[in-house]
Structure formats: C-alpha cells, structure tokens
XYZ file of C-alpha atoms in Angstrom:
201
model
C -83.348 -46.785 8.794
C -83.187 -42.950 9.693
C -81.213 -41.275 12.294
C -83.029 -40.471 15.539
C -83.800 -37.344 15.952
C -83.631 -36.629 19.826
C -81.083 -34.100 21.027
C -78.987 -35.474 24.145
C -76.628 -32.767 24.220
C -73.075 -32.467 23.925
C -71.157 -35.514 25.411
C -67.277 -36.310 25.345
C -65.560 -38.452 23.073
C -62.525 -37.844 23.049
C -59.490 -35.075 22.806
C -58.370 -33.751 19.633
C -54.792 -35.396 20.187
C -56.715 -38.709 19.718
C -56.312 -39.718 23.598
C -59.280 -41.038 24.867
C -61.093 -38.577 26.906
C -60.753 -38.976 30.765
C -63.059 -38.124 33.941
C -61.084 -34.423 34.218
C -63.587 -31.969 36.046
C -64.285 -28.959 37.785
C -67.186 -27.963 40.294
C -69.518 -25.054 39.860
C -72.762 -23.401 41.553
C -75.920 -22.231 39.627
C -78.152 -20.441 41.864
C -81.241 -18.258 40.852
C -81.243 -18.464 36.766
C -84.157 -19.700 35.532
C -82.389 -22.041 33.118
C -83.061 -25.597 33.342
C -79.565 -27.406 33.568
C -79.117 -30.850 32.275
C -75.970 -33.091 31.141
C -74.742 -31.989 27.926
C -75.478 -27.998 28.180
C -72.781 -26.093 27.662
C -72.088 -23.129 30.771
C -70.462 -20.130 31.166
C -69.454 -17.528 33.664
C -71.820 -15.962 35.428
C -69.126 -13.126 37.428
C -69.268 -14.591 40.877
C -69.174 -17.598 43.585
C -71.193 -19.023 46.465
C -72.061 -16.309 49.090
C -72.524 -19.199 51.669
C -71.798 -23.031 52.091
C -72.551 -25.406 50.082
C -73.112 -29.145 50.399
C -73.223 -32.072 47.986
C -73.465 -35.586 48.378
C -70.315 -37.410 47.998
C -68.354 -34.334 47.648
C -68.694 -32.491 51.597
C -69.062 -28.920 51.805
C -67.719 -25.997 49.599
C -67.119 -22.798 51.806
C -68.381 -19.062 50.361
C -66.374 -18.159 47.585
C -64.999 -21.638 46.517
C -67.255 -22.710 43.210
C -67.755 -20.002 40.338
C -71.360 -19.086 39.328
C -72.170 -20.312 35.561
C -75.415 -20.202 33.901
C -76.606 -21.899 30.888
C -74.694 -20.531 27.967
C -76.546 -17.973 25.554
C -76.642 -19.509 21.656
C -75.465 -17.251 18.611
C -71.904 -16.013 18.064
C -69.762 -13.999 19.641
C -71.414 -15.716 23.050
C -68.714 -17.798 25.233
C -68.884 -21.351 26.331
C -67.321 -21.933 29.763
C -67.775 -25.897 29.764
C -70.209 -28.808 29.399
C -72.005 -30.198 31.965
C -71.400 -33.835 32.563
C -73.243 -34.268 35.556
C -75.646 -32.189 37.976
C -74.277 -33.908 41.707
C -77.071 -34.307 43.996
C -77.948 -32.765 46.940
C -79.975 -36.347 48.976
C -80.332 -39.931 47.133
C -83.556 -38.722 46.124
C -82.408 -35.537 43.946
C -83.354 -35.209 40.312
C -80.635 -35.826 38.009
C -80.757 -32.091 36.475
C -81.200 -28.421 37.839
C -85.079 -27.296 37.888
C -85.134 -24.029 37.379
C -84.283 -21.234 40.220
C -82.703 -24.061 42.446
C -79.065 -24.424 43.873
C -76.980 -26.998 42.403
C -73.441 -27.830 42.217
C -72.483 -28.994 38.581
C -69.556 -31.127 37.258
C -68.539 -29.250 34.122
C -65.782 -30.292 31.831
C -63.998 -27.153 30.727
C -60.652 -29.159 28.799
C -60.992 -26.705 25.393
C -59.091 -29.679 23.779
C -61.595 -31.822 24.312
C -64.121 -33.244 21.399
C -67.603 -33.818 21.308
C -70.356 -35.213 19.692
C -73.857 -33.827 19.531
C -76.625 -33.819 17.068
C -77.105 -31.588 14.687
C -80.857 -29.518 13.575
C -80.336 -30.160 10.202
C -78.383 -31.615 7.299
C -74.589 -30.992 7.187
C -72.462 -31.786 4.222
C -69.215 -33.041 3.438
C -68.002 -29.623 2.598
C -69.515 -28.348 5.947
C -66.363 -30.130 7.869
C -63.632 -27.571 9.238
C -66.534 -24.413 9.131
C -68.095 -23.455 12.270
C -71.823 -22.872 13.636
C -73.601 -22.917 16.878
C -75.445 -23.834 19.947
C -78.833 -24.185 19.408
C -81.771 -24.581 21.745
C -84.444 -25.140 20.026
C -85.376 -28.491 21.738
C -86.799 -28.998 25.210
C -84.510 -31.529 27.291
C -85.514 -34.993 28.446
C -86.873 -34.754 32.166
C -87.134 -38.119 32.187
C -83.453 -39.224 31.283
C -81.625 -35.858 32.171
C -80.879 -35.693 28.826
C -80.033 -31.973 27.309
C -82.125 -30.748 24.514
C -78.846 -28.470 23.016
C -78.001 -28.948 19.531
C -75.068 -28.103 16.806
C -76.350 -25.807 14.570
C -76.427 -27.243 10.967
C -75.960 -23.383 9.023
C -72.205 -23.356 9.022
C -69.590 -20.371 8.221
C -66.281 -18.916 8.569
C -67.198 -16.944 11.078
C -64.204 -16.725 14.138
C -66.394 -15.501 16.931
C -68.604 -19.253 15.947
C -69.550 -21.302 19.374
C -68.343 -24.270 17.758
C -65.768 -25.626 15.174
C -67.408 -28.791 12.948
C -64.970 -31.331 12.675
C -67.122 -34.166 10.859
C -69.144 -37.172 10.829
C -69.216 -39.795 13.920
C -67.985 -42.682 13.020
C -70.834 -45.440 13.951
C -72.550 -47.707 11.233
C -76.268 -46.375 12.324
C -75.514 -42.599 12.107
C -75.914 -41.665 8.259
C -74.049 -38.110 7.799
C -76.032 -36.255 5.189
C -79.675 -36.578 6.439
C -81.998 -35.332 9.194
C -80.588 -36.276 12.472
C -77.228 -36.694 11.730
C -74.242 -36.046 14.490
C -71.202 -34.839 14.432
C -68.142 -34.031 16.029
C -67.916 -30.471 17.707
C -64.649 -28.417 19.607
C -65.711 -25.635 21.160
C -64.750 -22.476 19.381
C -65.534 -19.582 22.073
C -63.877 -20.840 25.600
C -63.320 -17.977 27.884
C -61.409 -19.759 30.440
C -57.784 -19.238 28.682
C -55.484 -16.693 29.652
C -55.938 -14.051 27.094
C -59.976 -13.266 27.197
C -61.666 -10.421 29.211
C -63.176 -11.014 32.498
C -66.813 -11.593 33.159
C-alpha cells in the first residue's frame, strides 16, 4: 500500500538527545497578516507585540507588549523559522481550531531548536539525502476541517547552510515506505533566529 499523501505539517517527536519531547511552549499574537495559521506551520518574528490586551480562554489576559508578533514563516533559504505552531488557543468554546486570515489569535508555538520533527515530504528522498538540508514548502492548502497544516519538507536537498531545515531520515513506522511519493521524514530546523547570536527583526 502507498504512503498517504496529505500534508499535516510539522509535528514533534522528539529532541535530538533522544528524550521524548515534552509540552514546553511559548505564547504569541498574529494580528492583521493574511496568512492562514494552522498546527504544524512554522512562525517567525514579525518585529513587535500586542498594542492592547489580549484574552484567551484558559489562559486570562496578556497586557500590551507581553506576546511577540509572528507571522507565518516565508519558504526558501536564507528565510528564518521562529517556531512551530502546536496549537491556535481559542478565543470562546466555539472558536475554530486555526487562525482565518486577518484575525487576532494567540498561538502556542514550540520554539526548543533541539527539538525534532516529522513532516511529509513533496517528493521522493533517498538514502543519500539523510544529513543534507532543504525547505519549507507550501505548496498544499491546509485542512479546514481538521486544523491540519498544509506545510511540507522540501524533497530537493543540498549543502546549503542558510537551508530551513536539516534532513535527518526516515520515520520509523511499518506503513511509511521511505523512497516513494509521500514519504516522511525527520526534520531539525536549520534557520532559528531566537538564539543569541542572530540579528534582530
């Protein structure tokens, strides 16, 4: 049988010591970009905070200035990757699991660069493909209907340092077959911009 082929994103598994990956999170605000936001797009800076309060359910109120503005990360090299987000947190029991476009919504982003995940890749990787880098791609809608992200690894692979993403192989489940269309893999990211020696934003 053949691997599925619907994106979902990039989801923890684990961190590259081999610990098991725990709930470790931090709270953000996307306001006014006209970027859908699901679970399992990566984020990034956006250079500045909430002008004015902000409520969520189960979490109270943020005062102005206390959550950083990210937007959906741009794809292609040389473009940084702030976090994944694990979760958009809702604003009444009746809020959509993601962020429609041009709303406000606090995010749950996981921004741990030693963490690893998996994610599907848009095309065929290859043994010799593990250790390279490649990619975000967004070349897939995401799943309104399960909040699922439509972001993808990108299966052309190179040396490149300024890469999104680092490849570090095959998933290790008996009905994932590496080497054919729809195959997943195991991702770090290679462009975080939240460590102590990269430029402001």
């Amino acid at each position: 049988m053949g691997n599925p082929s619907s994106p979902y994103g990039f989801r923890p598994v684990r961190t590259r010591s081999g610990a098991p990956w725990v709930s470790q999170i931090s709270y953000y605000f996307i306001t006014g970009d006209n970027q859908q936001i699901m679970p399992g797009d990566p984020v990034v800076l956006a250079g500045s905070a909430n002008t004015a309060e902000v409520t969520a359910l189960g979490l109270g109120t943020f005062g102005a200035g206390q959550l950083p503005t990210v937007v959906r990360a741009i794809a292609g090299a040389g473009n940084a990757i702030t976090g994944i987000c694990v979760g958009v947190m809702p604003v009444t029991d009746d809020s959509l699991r993601y962020r429609v476009n041009n709303t406000d919504r606090v995010l749950a982003v996981l921004t741990d660069e030693d963490v690893i995940y998996r994610a599907r890749l848009d095309g065929v990787a290859a043994v010799t493909d593990v250790g390279q880098n490649c990619n975000v791609v967004f070349t897939q809608s995401g799943n309104e209907s399960f909040a699922t992200s439509g972001a993808q690894a990108s299966a052309t692979f190179a040396a490149a340092a300024n890469s999104q993403l680092k490849f570090l192989g095959a998933i290790n489940e008996v009905d994932s077959t590496f080497g054919a269309t729809g195959n997943e893999g195991l991702f770090l990211v290679n462009q975080p911009n939240l460590v102590h020696d990269k430029a402001g934003v």
